[in-house]
Amino acid sequence: MNLRIQSVSVDSTDPKVPADFWEKALGWRRTYEVEDEIVLEPPAGSPADGVSPDLLFVKVPEQKEIKNRLHLDLRPDDQAEEVQRLEALGASRISIGQGPEVTWVVMADPDGNEFCVLRALRSEELEAQGLVPGLSEAAGNAAG
């Protein structure tokens, strides 16, 4: 089976509000815009390129009233720095009942959509996930 996610859709009474925020937050480009819909694509391409899903912001008549059933988890290089940057763009820290022991920060975009900013991965975690192959070997060679 060849099945890919085309878009992650975000409902809003004013799609421009969350689209403006996420365009700046992610550095994605606006590739389509009409009165009721705005599409953001990652810099490297779109789902047609096999890169990642677009974000599609769709106008709906009703306001958001409850916690999102689906949200984005963002993994920055520096969590504290990224949270501060996102706050400057209009996001806010929120509590959805998470305890003080969690390693992520729950935030909401200017339209109230929740998302999480995760902690940065340590070098050994990056290597274990295959994101930086041979990192420990390179570090060992540099030290020796």
Tab-separated table of C-alpha atoms in Angstrom:
chain	number	residue	atom	x	y	z
A	1	MET	CA	0.000	0.000	0.000
A	2	ASN	CA	1.315	3.437	-0.908
A	3	LEU	CA	-0.391	5.935	1.368
A	4	ARG	CA	0.926	9.324	2.506
A	5	ILE	CA	-0.421	12.136	4.623
A	6	GLN	CA	-1.130	15.055	2.273
A	7	SER	CA	-2.017	17.709	4.837
A	8	VAL	CA	-2.562	18.338	8.493
A	9	SER	CA	-5.701	20.489	8.529
A	10	VAL	CA	-6.314	23.193	11.102
A	11	ASP	CA	-9.822	24.635	11.444
A	12	SER	CA	-10.151	28.330	12.270
A	13	THR	CA	-12.714	31.117	12.126
A	14	ASP	CA	-9.902	33.205	10.576
A	15	PRO	CA	-7.303	30.965	8.870
A	16	LYS	CA	-4.950	33.907	8.386
A	17	VAL	CA	-4.256	34.115	12.154
A	18	PRO	CA	-2.770	30.627	12.648
A	19	ALA	CA	-1.273	30.554	9.125
A	20	ASP	CA	0.659	33.782	9.757
A	21	PHE	CA	1.991	32.398	13.046
A	22	TRP	CA	3.020	28.983	11.685
A	23	GLU	CA	4.568	30.485	8.555
A	24	LYS	CA	6.933	32.490	10.790
A	25	ALA	CA	7.369	29.770	13.429
A	26	LEU	CA	8.348	27.031	10.980
A	27	GLY	CA	9.824	29.106	8.168
A	28	TRP	CA	7.493	27.385	5.712
A	29	ARG	CA	6.224	29.051	2.556
A	30	ARG	CA	2.669	29.968	1.672
A	31	THR	CA	1.878	28.158	-1.568
A	32	TYR	CA	-1.875	28.611	-1.831
A	33	GLU	CA	-4.307	31.154	-0.448
A	34	VAL	CA	-7.964	31.865	-1.076
A	35	GLU	CA	-10.543	33.368	1.272
A	36	ASP	CA	-11.304	30.089	3.068
A	37	GLU	CA	-8.002	28.173	2.798
A	38	ILE	CA	-4.276	28.741	3.190
A	39	VAL	CA	-1.587	26.124	2.552
A	40	LEU	CA	1.937	26.184	3.990
A	41	GLU	CA	4.630	23.869	2.637
A	42	PRO	CA	8.015	23.012	4.110
A	43	PRO	CA	11.004	24.627	2.382
A	44	ALA	CA	12.172	21.309	0.926
A	45	GLY	CA	8.939	20.637	-0.917
A	46	SER	CA	5.532	19.147	-0.438
A	47	PRO	CA	3.928	15.736	0.040
A	48	ALA	CA	4.081	15.291	-3.720
A	49	ASP	CA	7.875	15.382	-3.280
A	50	GLY	CA	7.687	12.830	-0.462
A	51	VAL	CA	8.957	15.377	2.071
A	52	SER	CA	6.315	16.030	4.728
A	53	PRO	CA	2.668	17.005	4.965
A	54	ASP	CA	1.490	20.512	4.230
A	55	LEU	CA	-0.353	22.536	6.842
A	56	LEU	CA	-3.817	23.438	5.558
A	57	PHE	CA	-5.737	26.168	7.401
A	58	VAL	CA	-9.477	26.017	6.710
A	59	LYS	CA	-12.181	28.530	7.614
A	60	VAL	CA	-14.991	27.134	9.771
A	61	PRO	CA	-17.908	28.977	11.408
A	62	GLU	CA	-17.494	27.645	14.959
A	63	GLN	CA	-14.931	28.722	17.566
A	64	LYS	CA	-12.513	26.212	19.110
A	65	GLU	CA	-13.982	25.127	22.448
A	66	ILE	CA	-12.016	22.103	23.677
A	67	LYS	CA	-8.449	20.790	23.725
A	68	ASN	CA	-7.124	19.601	20.360
A	69	ARG	CA	-7.449	15.878	19.700
A	70	LEU	CA	-4.316	16.092	17.531
A	71	HIS	CA	-1.356	18.413	18.019
A	72	LEU	CA	2.153	19.059	16.740
A	73	ASP	CA	5.267	18.129	18.739
A	74	LEU	CA	8.198	20.360	17.800
A	75	ARG	CA	11.807	19.329	18.508
A	76	PRO	CA	14.176	22.347	18.551
A	77	ASP	CA	17.929	22.468	19.096
A	78	ASP	CA	17.387	24.633	22.196
A	79	GLN	CA	14.027	24.354	23.971
A	80	ALA	CA	14.242	27.507	26.127
A	81	GLU	CA	15.388	29.652	23.210
A	82	GLU	CA	12.644	28.287	20.948
A	83	VAL	CA	9.895	28.811	23.539
A	84	GLN	CA	11.020	32.419	23.906
A	85	ARG	CA	11.022	32.902	20.109
A	86	LEU	CA	7.545	31.386	19.758
A	87	GLU	CA	6.223	33.613	22.554
A	88	ALA	CA	7.587	36.639	20.677
A	89	LEU	CA	5.637	35.447	17.603
A	90	GLY	CA	2.393	35.317	19.611
A	91	ALA	CA	2.278	31.847	21.175
A	92	SER	CA	1.592	31.422	24.873
A	93	ARG	CA	2.452	28.808	27.482
A	94	ILE	CA	-0.608	26.941	28.699
A	95	SER	CA	-1.509	24.274	31.206
A	96	ILE	CA	-3.571	21.299	30.133
A	97	GLY	CA	-2.907	19.418	33.354
A	98	GLN	CA	0.671	18.390	32.637
A	99	GLY	CA	2.749	18.097	35.767
A	100	PRO	CA	5.940	20.004	36.556
A	101	GLU	CA	8.052	16.904	35.879
A	102	VAL	CA	7.394	16.816	32.114
A	103	THR	CA	10.262	17.612	29.766
A	104	TRP	CA	8.126	19.467	27.220
A	105	VAL	CA	6.431	22.856	27.200
A	106	VAL	CA	2.767	23.035	26.181
A	107	MET	CA	1.924	26.137	24.180
A	108	ALA	CA	-0.950	27.526	22.135
A	109	ASP	CA	-0.717	29.425	18.878
A	110	PRO	CA	-2.555	32.787	18.616
A	111	ASP	CA	-5.722	30.915	17.590
A	112	GLY	CA	-5.623	28.659	20.684
A	113	ASN	CA	-4.324	25.481	19.022
A	114	GLU	CA	-2.128	23.517	21.410
A	115	PHE	CA	1.320	22.243	20.502
A	116	CYS	CA	4.353	21.011	22.437
A	117	VAL	CA	7.967	22.113	22.351
A	118	LEU	CA	10.066	19.091	23.241
A	119	ARG	CA	13.531	19.127	24.748
A	120	ALA	CA	16.515	18.877	22.428
A	121	LEU	CA	17.885	15.396	21.845
A	122	ARG	CA	21.281	14.580	23.324
A	123	SER	CA	24.006	13.462	20.905
A	124	GLU	CA	23.705	9.797	21.929
A	125	GLU	CA	19.938	9.931	21.309
A	126	LEU	CA	20.529	11.437	17.867
A	127	GLU	CA	23.003	8.689	17.030
A	128	ALA	CA	20.714	5.947	18.377
A	129	GLN	CA	17.941	7.213	16.108
A	130	GLY	CA	20.297	7.279	13.122
A	131	LEU	CA	19.992	11.053	12.803
A	132	VAL	CA	23.740	11.635	13.168
A	133	PRO	CA	25.529	8.449	12.092
A	134	GLY	CA	28.879	7.765	13.704
A	135	LEU	CA	28.728	10.724	16.068
A	136	SER	CA	30.345	8.875	18.972
A	137	GLU	CA	32.985	7.371	16.678
A	138	ALA	CA	33.861	10.820	15.324
A	139	ALA	CA	34.031	12.230	18.851
A	140	GLY	CA	36.286	9.352	19.926
A	141	ASN	CA	38.614	9.922	16.971
A	142	ALA	CA	38.804	13.639	17.717
A	143	ALA	CA	39.662	12.976	21.364
A	144	GLY	CA	42.273	10.309	20.631
